[in-house]
XYZ file of C-alpha atoms in Angstrom:
699
model
C 77.476 106.402 53.951
C 76.428 103.399 51.364
C 73.047 103.402 49.825
C 70.984 100.219 50.019
C 67.937 99.655 47.853
C 65.215 97.076 47.857
C 62.201 95.989 45.802
C 59.488 93.717 46.876
C 56.384 92.906 44.627
C 53.790 90.582 45.117
C 50.868 89.964 42.896
C 51.939 92.222 39.998
C 53.571 90.169 37.216
C 57.060 91.428 36.873
C 59.683 90.248 34.286
C 63.148 89.751 35.841
C 64.533 92.834 33.511
C 61.991 95.150 34.852
C 63.071 94.417 38.534
C 66.986 94.985 37.437
C 65.992 97.947 35.768
C 64.515 99.150 38.991
C 67.275 98.168 40.890
C 69.837 99.966 39.038
C 67.740 103.013 38.992
C 67.423 103.203 42.553
C 71.471 102.508 43.193
C 71.978 105.504 40.391
C 69.402 107.980 42.574
C 71.587 106.844 45.570
C 74.965 106.790 43.967
C 76.067 110.136 45.390
C 76.159 107.970 49.024
C 78.974 105.862 47.867
C 80.198 105.073 44.327
C 83.272 102.880 44.698
C 81.391 99.666 44.003
C 78.022 98.177 43.722
C 76.053 94.870 43.662
C 72.401 93.226 43.063
C 70.870 89.954 44.109
C 67.135 89.350 42.402
C 65.504 86.159 42.285
C 65.453 83.591 39.271
C 62.917 81.076 40.892
C 59.558 82.499 41.784
C 57.999 81.271 44.948
C 54.768 81.811 43.477
C 55.190 80.918 39.989
C 53.047 82.165 37.428
C 53.505 79.365 34.864
C 56.882 77.864 35.131
C 56.248 75.770 38.642
C 59.349 74.250 39.682
C 61.537 75.803 37.426
C 65.188 75.176 37.845
C 68.310 75.937 36.249
C 72.026 77.305 36.637
C 72.213 79.981 39.032
C 74.885 82.735 39.057
C 76.142 83.697 42.210
C 79.160 85.712 42.965
C 79.367 85.964 39.083
C 79.534 82.178 38.768
C 77.612 79.217 38.717
C 76.098 76.682 40.890
C 72.900 74.761 41.126
C 69.851 75.626 43.297
C 67.378 78.362 44.440
C 69.747 81.029 45.159
C 69.480 84.315 43.926
C 71.731 85.887 41.434
C 74.561 88.053 42.497
C 76.421 90.371 40.598
C 79.059 92.452 42.261
C 81.596 95.170 40.422
C 84.243 97.998 41.440
C 83.264 101.228 40.056
C 79.984 103.087 39.137
C 76.349 101.502 38.900
C 76.905 101.907 35.070
C 79.679 99.069 35.206
C 77.812 97.086 37.414
C 74.689 97.327 35.146
C 76.713 96.041 32.137
C 78.496 92.981 34.086
C 74.945 91.980 35.012
C 73.466 91.890 31.631
C 76.919 90.074 30.178
C 76.121 87.499 33.242
C 72.595 86.931 32.412
C 73.348 86.620 28.767
C 76.309 84.400 29.540
C 74.225 82.450 32.385
C 71.380 81.486 29.795
C 68.991 83.538 32.262
C 65.753 84.547 30.234
C 65.173 88.174 31.365
C 61.757 88.079 29.969
C 60.496 85.673 32.531
C 57.648 86.788 34.511
C 57.518 86.279 38.244
C 54.195 87.077 40.522
C 56.526 87.571 43.529
C 60.398 89.148 43.579
C 62.452 90.300 46.039
C 65.435 92.135 44.704
C 68.228 93.961 47.154
C 71.048 96.326 45.926
C 73.830 98.322 47.282
C 76.463 100.793 46.232
C 79.380 101.206 48.599
C 81.656 103.398 50.258
C 84.378 101.660 51.497
C 84.967 101.498 55.425
C 86.284 98.096 56.013
C 88.405 96.713 53.363
C 89.264 98.423 49.776
C 86.895 98.547 46.985
C 86.794 95.132 45.478
C 83.843 92.643 44.072
C 84.833 90.441 47.544
C 84.231 93.525 49.588
C 81.125 94.707 47.716
C 77.702 93.891 48.714
C 75.771 92.101 48.817
C 77.242 89.288 51.119
C 75.934 86.119 51.700
C 76.138 83.276 54.723
C 77.677 80.612 52.236
C 78.139 79.432 48.427
C 74.306 78.537 48.681
C 73.554 82.090 49.482
C 71.053 80.761 52.348
C 71.055 84.301 53.578
C 71.482 87.528 51.445
C 72.385 90.714 53.182
C 72.879 94.329 52.306
C 74.133 96.921 54.929
C 74.626 100.587 55.586
C 76.728 101.459 58.581
C 79.167 99.917 60.804
C 79.083 97.138 63.264
C 81.508 97.957 65.667
C 81.591 94.105 67.230
C 82.417 92.506 64.226
C 85.515 91.475 65.282
C 84.304 89.405 68.405
C 81.623 87.986 66.119
C 83.958 87.183 63.433
C 86.286 85.429 65.839
C 83.168 83.752 67.288
C 82.043 82.367 63.975
C 85.587 81.422 62.833
C 85.677 79.455 65.946
C 82.915 77.497 64.975
C 84.028 76.582 61.514
C 82.684 79.661 59.471
C 85.341 81.095 56.598
C 85.120 84.629 55.635
C 85.959 85.853 52.128
C 85.634 89.391 52.687
C 87.344 92.449 55.110
C 84.055 93.655 55.842
C 82.041 94.053 58.775
C 79.105 93.399 57.099
C 80.000 89.792 56.252
C 79.013 88.735 59.839
C 75.674 89.448 59.516
C 74.317 86.715 57.053
C 76.763 84.028 58.602
C 75.183 84.919 61.974
C 72.258 84.552 60.575
C 72.692 81.096 59.458
C 74.403 80.032 62.594
C 71.228 81.079 64.394
C 69.118 79.005 61.974
C 70.844 75.950 61.988
C 70.652 75.587 65.866
C 66.935 76.297 66.100
C 64.981 73.573 67.407
C 62.336 74.337 65.160
C 61.651 76.853 62.234
C 60.636 80.564 63.348
C 59.307 83.678 61.436
C 61.703 85.239 59.367
C 61.359 88.696 61.040
C 62.027 86.604 64.510
C 65.246 85.108 63.314
C 66.662 88.433 62.305
C 65.430 89.812 66.039
C 68.010 87.382 67.243
C 70.717 88.188 65.254
C 70.098 91.810 65.896
C 70.673 91.046 69.452
C 74.334 90.155 68.924
C 74.884 93.558 66.639
C 76.350 96.688 68.268
C 76.771 100.226 66.290
C 74.820 101.543 63.493
C 72.671 99.796 60.815
C 70.281 99.562 57.933
C 69.922 96.147 56.528
C 68.202 94.231 54.356
C 68.219 90.632 54.452
C 66.668 87.615 51.945
C 66.878 83.597 52.328
C 66.669 80.582 50.423
C 64.705 79.210 53.573
C 62.085 81.896 53.229
C 61.397 82.683 49.672
C 59.430 85.478 48.720
C 60.083 87.217 52.021
C 62.189 90.435 52.898
C 63.246 91.806 56.289
C 64.417 95.203 56.835
C 65.893 96.677 59.984
C 67.309 100.022 61.130
C 69.259 101.558 64.078
C 70.939 104.660 63.278
C 71.239 104.483 59.679
C 68.248 105.917 57.719
C 65.955 103.940 55.958
C 62.591 104.600 54.278
C 59.791 102.519 52.630
C 57.455 103.553 49.986
C 54.160 101.629 49.278
C 51.897 101.036 46.032
C 48.850 99.131 46.509
C 47.536 97.858 43.600
C 44.490 96.067 44.864
C 43.215 99.190 46.827
C 43.071 99.756 50.468
C 46.443 99.037 51.616
C 47.555 102.778 51.336
C 45.077 103.621 53.919
C 46.835 101.329 56.698
C 50.010 101.239 58.779
C 50.099 97.570 59.115
C 49.000 94.728 57.140
C 49.616 92.239 59.922
C 49.103 93.068 63.755
C 50.984 90.072 64.789
C 54.074 88.386 63.384
C 51.960 85.109 63.397
C 49.252 86.727 60.837
C 51.901 86.782 58.143
C 50.784 83.367 57.558
C 47.262 84.025 56.666
C 46.909 82.903 53.030
C 44.427 85.939 52.649
C 47.254 88.038 52.006
C 48.261 86.260 48.773
C 44.870 87.861 47.185
C 46.758 91.244 47.653
C 48.949 93.086 45.080
C 51.502 95.143 46.375
C 55.079 96.878 45.361
C 57.299 98.226 48.010
C 60.509 100.124 47.488
C 62.877 100.552 50.738
C 65.780 102.998 50.303
C 68.665 104.930 52.343
C 66.942 107.932 50.550
C 63.776 109.430 49.229
C 65.141 110.306 46.248
C 65.578 106.356 45.237
C 61.408 106.139 45.916
C 59.966 109.254 44.137
C 59.728 108.470 40.846
C 57.529 104.997 42.031
C 55.333 106.324 44.620
C 55.098 109.476 47.135
C 53.261 107.448 49.994
C 56.404 106.610 52.310
C 57.102 105.405 55.864
C 59.930 106.514 57.726
C 61.267 103.509 59.758
C 62.448 104.155 63.137
C 65.283 102.974 65.166
C 64.740 99.210 66.094
C 62.348 98.767 63.777
C 61.980 95.413 61.625
C 59.972 95.374 58.792
C 58.753 92.136 57.212
C 57.368 91.742 53.683
C 55.658 88.704 52.919
C 52.640 87.519 50.770
C 50.661 90.772 49.668
C 51.326 92.559 53.359
C 53.841 93.920 55.843
C 53.988 94.454 59.656
C 56.455 96.553 61.531
C 57.707 95.573 64.736
C 60.448 97.113 67.369
C 62.897 94.960 69.203
C 62.716 97.418 71.963
C 58.907 96.595 72.728
C 57.347 94.954 75.687
C 55.893 92.327 72.881
C 58.089 92.334 69.864
C 55.895 89.931 67.949
C 53.014 92.733 68.179
C 53.193 95.371 65.314
C 54.016 99.004 65.906
C 52.033 102.023 64.043
C 53.910 104.087 61.750
C 52.996 107.141 59.731
C 51.948 106.823 56.567
C 53.313 109.843 54.906
C 53.505 111.775 51.138
C 56.429 113.253 49.945
C 56.039 116.857 49.637
C 58.811 116.779 46.374
C 58.706 116.478 42.969
C 60.925 114.069 40.432
C 62.055 117.346 38.691
C 63.912 118.346 42.143
C 66.022 115.135 41.536
C 67.094 115.468 38.016
C 69.664 117.928 36.645
C 67.175 120.280 34.744
C 69.567 121.068 31.757
C 72.630 121.602 33.609
C 75.693 119.692 33.106
C 76.013 118.541 36.610
C 74.159 118.742 39.918
C 76.640 121.045 41.934
C 76.204 123.769 39.075
C 72.153 123.402 39.190
C 72.093 123.513 42.867
C 74.652 126.747 42.799
C 72.385 128.613 40.037
C 69.268 127.588 42.175
C 70.103 129.709 45.356
C 67.935 132.395 44.473
C 65.196 130.132 44.730
C 66.096 128.049 47.651
C 66.936 130.943 49.668
C 63.271 132.273 48.830
C 61.868 128.722 49.814
C 63.491 128.817 53.055
C 61.832 132.145 53.863
C 58.414 131.592 52.181
C 55.800 131.981 54.782
C 58.004 132.960 57.358
C 59.061 136.257 56.813
C 56.730 139.622 56.474
C 59.195 141.549 54.176
C 57.276 144.661 54.216
C 56.951 147.132 57.039
C 53.389 147.930 58.246
C 52.175 150.967 57.065
C 50.036 152.352 60.013
C 49.750 151.700 63.626
C 52.071 150.121 65.568
C 54.392 148.318 63.220
C 55.489 145.856 65.808
C 51.862 144.443 66.745
C 52.448 141.958 63.633
C 55.780 139.619 63.951
C 57.785 139.946 60.957
C 59.098 136.387 61.203
C 56.785 133.450 62.232
C 58.607 129.991 62.944
C 56.102 127.676 64.018
C 58.914 125.042 65.203
C 59.688 127.770 68.147
C 56.284 129.105 69.180
C 56.380 127.001 72.232
C 59.941 126.874 73.155
C 61.037 130.445 72.268
C 60.935 131.633 75.800
C 62.616 128.577 76.986
C 65.625 128.854 74.784
C 65.888 132.805 75.640
C 66.597 131.633 79.320
C 68.939 129.388 78.393
C 72.558 129.279 80.036
C 73.832 129.243 76.559
C 73.454 128.191 73.121
C 75.458 125.175 71.477
C 75.408 124.937 67.858
C 76.623 121.504 67.405
C 77.559 120.183 63.379
C 79.996 118.821 61.105
C 81.758 119.911 58.073
C 79.710 122.580 55.761
C 76.861 122.947 58.684
C 79.751 123.554 61.148
C 81.140 126.537 58.947
C 76.957 127.990 58.288
C 77.070 128.042 62.406
C 80.148 129.803 62.472
C 78.756 132.538 59.934
C 75.709 133.270 61.793
C 76.944 132.931 65.605
C 77.809 136.661 65.707
C 74.154 137.462 64.524
C 72.851 135.360 67.238
C 75.016 136.463 70.052
C 74.339 140.354 69.139
C 70.379 139.869 68.775
C 69.958 137.408 71.692
C 72.326 138.468 74.134
C 73.052 134.950 74.724
C 76.717 133.175 75.050
C 77.172 130.849 71.931
C 79.308 128.120 71.877
C 80.225 126.015 68.383
C 81.172 122.565 68.452
C 82.128 120.091 66.151
C 80.285 116.997 67.009
C 82.921 114.341 66.681
C 85.146 116.636 68.899
C 82.212 116.910 71.506
C 81.743 113.302 71.683
C 85.672 112.612 71.985
C 86.005 115.062 74.911
C 82.625 114.233 76.492
C 82.067 118.038 76.638
C 79.919 118.868 79.636
C 76.315 119.802 78.953
C 73.722 121.082 81.279
C 69.872 120.964 81.697
C 69.774 124.781 81.321
C 71.671 124.521 77.963
C 69.913 124.611 74.428
C 71.537 122.391 71.857
C 71.147 123.405 68.089
C 71.912 120.170 65.896
C 72.489 121.108 62.251
C 72.506 118.562 59.476
C 71.653 118.727 55.963
C 70.744 115.370 55.420
C 69.396 114.988 59.259
C 71.053 111.674 59.241
C 75.096 112.675 59.948
C 76.073 109.797 62.339
C 78.411 112.152 64.899
C 75.529 114.774 64.891
C 73.201 112.217 65.996
C 75.177 110.522 68.743
C 75.935 113.952 70.123
C 72.269 114.602 70.129
C 71.756 111.414 72.173
C 74.577 112.576 74.543
C 72.983 116.231 74.824
C 69.380 114.412 75.391
C 70.542 112.243 78.092
C 71.928 115.225 80.026
C 68.586 117.066 79.766
C 69.217 119.987 77.543
C 66.502 121.189 75.273
C 67.463 119.565 71.665
C 66.819 121.569 68.715
C 67.178 120.861 64.938
C 67.822 122.448 62.067
C 67.674 119.856 58.547
C 67.124 120.229 55.209
C 65.255 116.613 55.212
C 61.540 116.102 56.431
C 61.070 112.883 58.198
C 64.938 112.459 58.968
C 66.285 111.015 62.412
C 67.155 114.539 63.277
C 63.814 115.857 63.020
C 62.186 113.184 64.919
C 64.639 113.104 67.517
C 64.595 116.763 68.412
C 62.243 118.802 70.678
C 61.311 121.638 68.118
C 63.235 122.950 64.977
C 63.281 124.050 61.561
C 63.234 122.785 58.060
C 65.435 124.625 55.551
C 62.940 123.782 52.650
C 66.049 124.333 50.229
C 65.351 121.662 47.745
C 66.903 118.307 47.406
C 70.384 118.491 46.921
C 72.356 115.540 45.310
C 75.895 117.067 44.821
C 78.178 115.738 47.477
C 79.574 119.302 47.810
C 76.900 121.064 49.824
C 75.900 124.485 48.304
C 72.730 125.668 48.825
C 71.821 124.023 52.405
C 75.230 126.144 53.150
C 73.357 129.251 51.980
C 69.943 128.543 53.535
C 71.358 127.209 56.700
C 72.995 130.668 57.443
C 69.847 132.246 56.554
C 67.482 129.965 58.734
C 69.824 130.682 61.869
C 69.492 134.161 61.063
C 65.641 133.872 61.061
C 65.726 132.206 64.299
C 67.870 134.971 65.979
C 65.231 137.413 64.659
C 62.562 135.573 66.162
C 64.083 135.151 69.505
C 64.802 138.674 69.949
C 61.450 140.031 68.829
C 60.667 141.578 72.090
C 63.896 143.699 72.453
C 63.158 147.215 71.583
C 66.922 148.188 71.818
C 67.237 145.324 68.807
C 64.279 146.919 66.784
C 66.140 148.806 64.082
C 68.956 146.055 63.594
C 66.248 143.648 63.082
C 64.264 145.425 60.887
C 67.417 146.371 58.620
C 68.048 142.433 58.387
C 64.506 141.586 57.477
C 64.590 144.130 54.914
C 67.154 142.726 53.101
C 66.292 139.394 53.431
C 63.514 140.311 50.906
C 66.297 141.721 48.343
C 68.661 138.626 49.445
C 67.370 136.311 46.326
C 67.912 139.195 43.863
C 71.517 139.871 45.257
C 72.410 136.208 44.713
C 71.479 136.381 41.210
C 73.468 139.406 40.877
C 76.323 137.389 42.350
C 75.783 134.299 40.147
C 76.680 136.936 37.475
C 80.166 136.173 38.160
C 80.300 132.822 36.852
C 82.281 133.753 33.392
C 84.637 135.577 35.867
C 84.937 132.663 37.845
C 85.742 130.338 34.844
C 88.398 132.800 33.811
C 89.878 132.701 37.314
C 89.653 128.700 37.627
C 91.807 128.819 33.927
C 94.489 130.829 35.722
C 94.568 128.844 38.980
C 94.003 125.214 37.714
C 97.487 124.259 37.858
C 97.990 125.453 41.675
C 99.039 122.943 44.306
C 97.683 125.513 47.136
C 95.539 128.281 47.881
C 94.777 130.296 50.889
C 91.594 132.325 52.077
C 91.977 134.937 54.427
C 89.121 136.540 56.317
C 87.788 138.261 59.703
C 84.651 138.298 61.545
C 81.750 136.595 60.075
C 83.447 135.780 56.960
C 86.147 133.796 58.253
C 83.383 131.151 57.818
C 83.257 132.089 54.304
C 87.016 131.499 54.146
C 86.963 128.057 55.677
C 83.846 126.941 53.422
C 85.623 128.384 50.311
C 88.623 126.078 51.107
C 86.559 122.936 51.838
C 84.918 123.418 48.715
C 87.942 123.740 46.858
C 89.692 120.898 48.222
C 86.820 118.538 48.271
C 85.913 118.781 44.589
C 88.766 120.491 43.070
C 91.081 118.252 45.234
C 93.762 121.455 45.605
C 94.991 121.757 49.152
C 93.613 124.853 50.346
C 93.452 126.349 53.726
C 91.001 129.014 55.213
C 92.675 131.215 57.630
C 91.572 133.984 60.444
C 93.317 136.920 59.101
C 93.830 138.195 62.787
C 96.045 135.145 63.242
C 98.283 135.919 60.058
C 101.394 137.134 61.895
C 101.468 134.107 64.352
C 102.566 131.648 61.428
C 100.775 131.620 58.226
C 102.635 134.658 57.092
C 105.594 132.635 56.516
C 104.097 130.915 53.668
C 103.312 134.135 51.918
C 105.365 134.602 48.715
C 104.885 135.873 45.055
C 103.731 132.405 43.765
C 101.019 131.601 46.214
C 97.454 132.421 45.527
C 95.369 134.028 48.283
C 91.985 135.272 48.274
C 91.065 138.174 50.680
C 87.285 138.568 51.798
C 87.301 142.694 52.150
C 83.846 143.203 51.697
C 82.207 146.480 53.573
C 81.606 145.161 57.125
C 82.965 146.039 60.658
C 86.020 143.956 59.536
C 86.536 146.365 56.349
C 89.403 148.486 58.094
C 91.371 145.920 59.123
C 91.079 143.536 56.187
C 92.371 146.349 54.315
C 95.665 146.431 56.434
C 95.947 142.863 56.009
C 95.590 143.532 52.302
C 98.611 146.395 52.581
C 100.736 143.790 54.692
C 100.468 141.027 52.157
C 101.185 143.454 49.448
C 104.309 144.462 51.077
C 105.403 140.584 50.678
C 104.635 140.441 47.252
C 101.777 138.375 47.628
C 99.572 137.154 44.480
C 96.060 138.488 45.623
C 92.591 138.208 44.617
C 90.327 140.325 46.649
C 86.410 139.612 47.198
C 84.742 143.250 47.581
C 81.595 144.982 47.253
C 81.110 146.633 43.846
C 80.901 149.843 44.786
C 84.295 150.098 46.823
C 86.492 152.564 45.663
C 89.491 152.001 47.904
C 89.431 148.389 46.915
C 89.501 149.232 43.247
C 92.778 151.128 43.915
C 94.409 147.787 44.233
C 94.166 146.733 40.877
C 96.718 149.207 39.948
C 99.200 147.181 42.457
C 98.228 143.608 40.210
C 95.466 142.386 42.399
C 92.548 140.999 40.944
C 89.022 141.969 42.289
C 85.943 139.683 42.608
C 83.084 142.023 43.011
C 79.908 141.018 44.865
C 76.480 143.014 45.771
C 76.477 145.006 49.079
C 73.926 143.927 52.216
C 73.671 144.159 55.593
C 76.531 142.591 57.582
C 74.557 139.672 58.921
C 73.695 138.409 55.185
C 77.148 139.153 53.676
C 78.536 135.767 53.741
C 75.539 134.555 51.989
C 76.555 136.622 49.050
C 80.431 136.202 49.110
C 80.190 132.316 49.071
C 78.609 132.311 45.839
C 81.814 133.216 43.532
C 83.706 130.737 45.819
C 81.457 127.894 44.950
C 81.792 128.643 41.144
C 85.335 128.911 41.452
C 85.338 125.560 42.948
C 82.910 124.142 40.606
C 85.071 125.439 37.476
C 88.553 124.412 39.166
C 87.134 120.725 39.162
C 85.886 120.579 35.674
C 88.956 122.045 34.278
C 91.333 119.782 36.403
C 89.239 116.794 34.823
C 87.446 115.464 38.314
C 84.049 114.229 38.974
C 82.244 117.476 40.460
C 79.195 115.695 41.695
C 81.213 112.293 43.180
C 84.319 113.814 44.576
C 87.217 111.205 45.346
C 86.762 109.208 48.923
C 83.602 111.416 49.851
C 79.823 110.603 49.999
C 77.019 112.756 50.439
C 75.540 111.602 53.584
C 78.077 110.727 56.424
C 75.741 107.851 58.359
C 78.953 106.104 59.675
C 80.974 107.005 62.804
C 83.970 106.030 64.716
C 83.034 104.198 68.321
C 82.671 106.508 70.888
């Protein structure tokens, strides 16, 4: 859930000030992953000095002073901007010249979402092995056996200053180093430490014993490496070193290289588009002007493994606010375009004029060309997800059932793991995650793979762990989403699952009319989303009325039950108002007791198969003097009659039943946004939450 960022430069003269700026900018790009505290560690002694050979001086460590070649480490509670301010104050008071030029530099940084211990400077990263910072570490993930390791190290004389699981890593590095009979290469030392760690991690390690070197390793948590070669040639190679021993060759010192390592591509994009996604158990070693990637599960851990050098297909503009005040606001208003991108090149919107209209498929998803027939023969389809992704699966479930004639099961990933749910070889398991790095979803994926099921992935992130670990799947192509509360990824996921169902049912003659109606409406969907966004002012006015409320309820049936759950989730996670999504069919089994004239209730009653039933629900609620806000279609005269009874209408465009939840959620997203602003909360970084949940409880 945290964000880590590393900056390695060799052969490119760089001032300390620029290194700090790169680190701070990287952290700001990753701040959506965690924002309760942050820290940086940078060199103040150059292992390959340009002009000040042997330069020594006071080094600030843990915001204090000591003598030696330890890095400058500054940590602060709060946002990155507060860390930045403290860092410059620390360098000024410590007499550190930020204009000093280094030939080689290793900087690491971290923004934290607290899991072990509260947000304090002591618990913030980077963590060190000792007061001399012989080993310095930043870490994203959870070390599940840290208590055993901590007790072991305490029994051997170590003292701990934090409550975190991370601190065992640098102390274990020093413990192993001090017991070596002879010095080993830095990556081999780290590999020895990794053997003792259990859980998920993405780790950056630097050491005073290995100046000018950086080691990065991952298991479970995401890590991406961006490369820029200033000497020509390196960008075409997957590795510089073929073996660990080759790192000592001084020929690499003629190379000029910059490398950025981050939890997410957004932190690297402004520097380079040439990237490598590290895989589980990879260990990256940077030294001199080169790098090597090794894997601890290989037969020969000292032999480099090839990793694909990719080019990011995204622009810097995608991670900027683009004239909007907040990322959530921008991403809500981007949905006409993001839905178009999800469908682009995959949907033939126009029906064939002449000949057999079904000779050319209207839906073409390359990821399912080879596996479609296998999926159609499955015992059942299992959709496995968390949070908003789970709601998107729920919204599309009925469409999949109706078009594919297959039993559809929905599972929350964490609950599936808790129950150890039976999964069979003839099941198809569809894993859905916006980031592709959700820890519980990935653990459920491994669980399903071990039982022989066909595993399909749906994600918005190219190169993510989910996309690499599944047999086939689909990328949403919705564009980068930075606001913690997911908006455009939700609507794109519903459309993506609908498209999958349309392709899988292509051979069904009985479903042709239904399929064609949905595909026709897919072409009109971006325009209807634009129309739904026109209620922005109305939602601002409604938010003004509701901003002082302590609870909200959302009632719906059928596909829109997912809309009610998602609307409630958005309201509680950003506006911090207690809210519940209620299946209206269960109203009489308890929830009706809460209804009175003071509780605001939003009812979804658009023209679908549940319209008559929801009309009955409205009448029952009005009989108890309920305070109602009705989401309905603009041409519904029956619903307009309720205005005379004090109900307020939220009108949205009408579309086919399969796509109506996509339209209906738009005003609810806007309402949650305006409620948050009016209540004075941070809409992009809500309290206690982070964007990508890459940590999990032990299963």
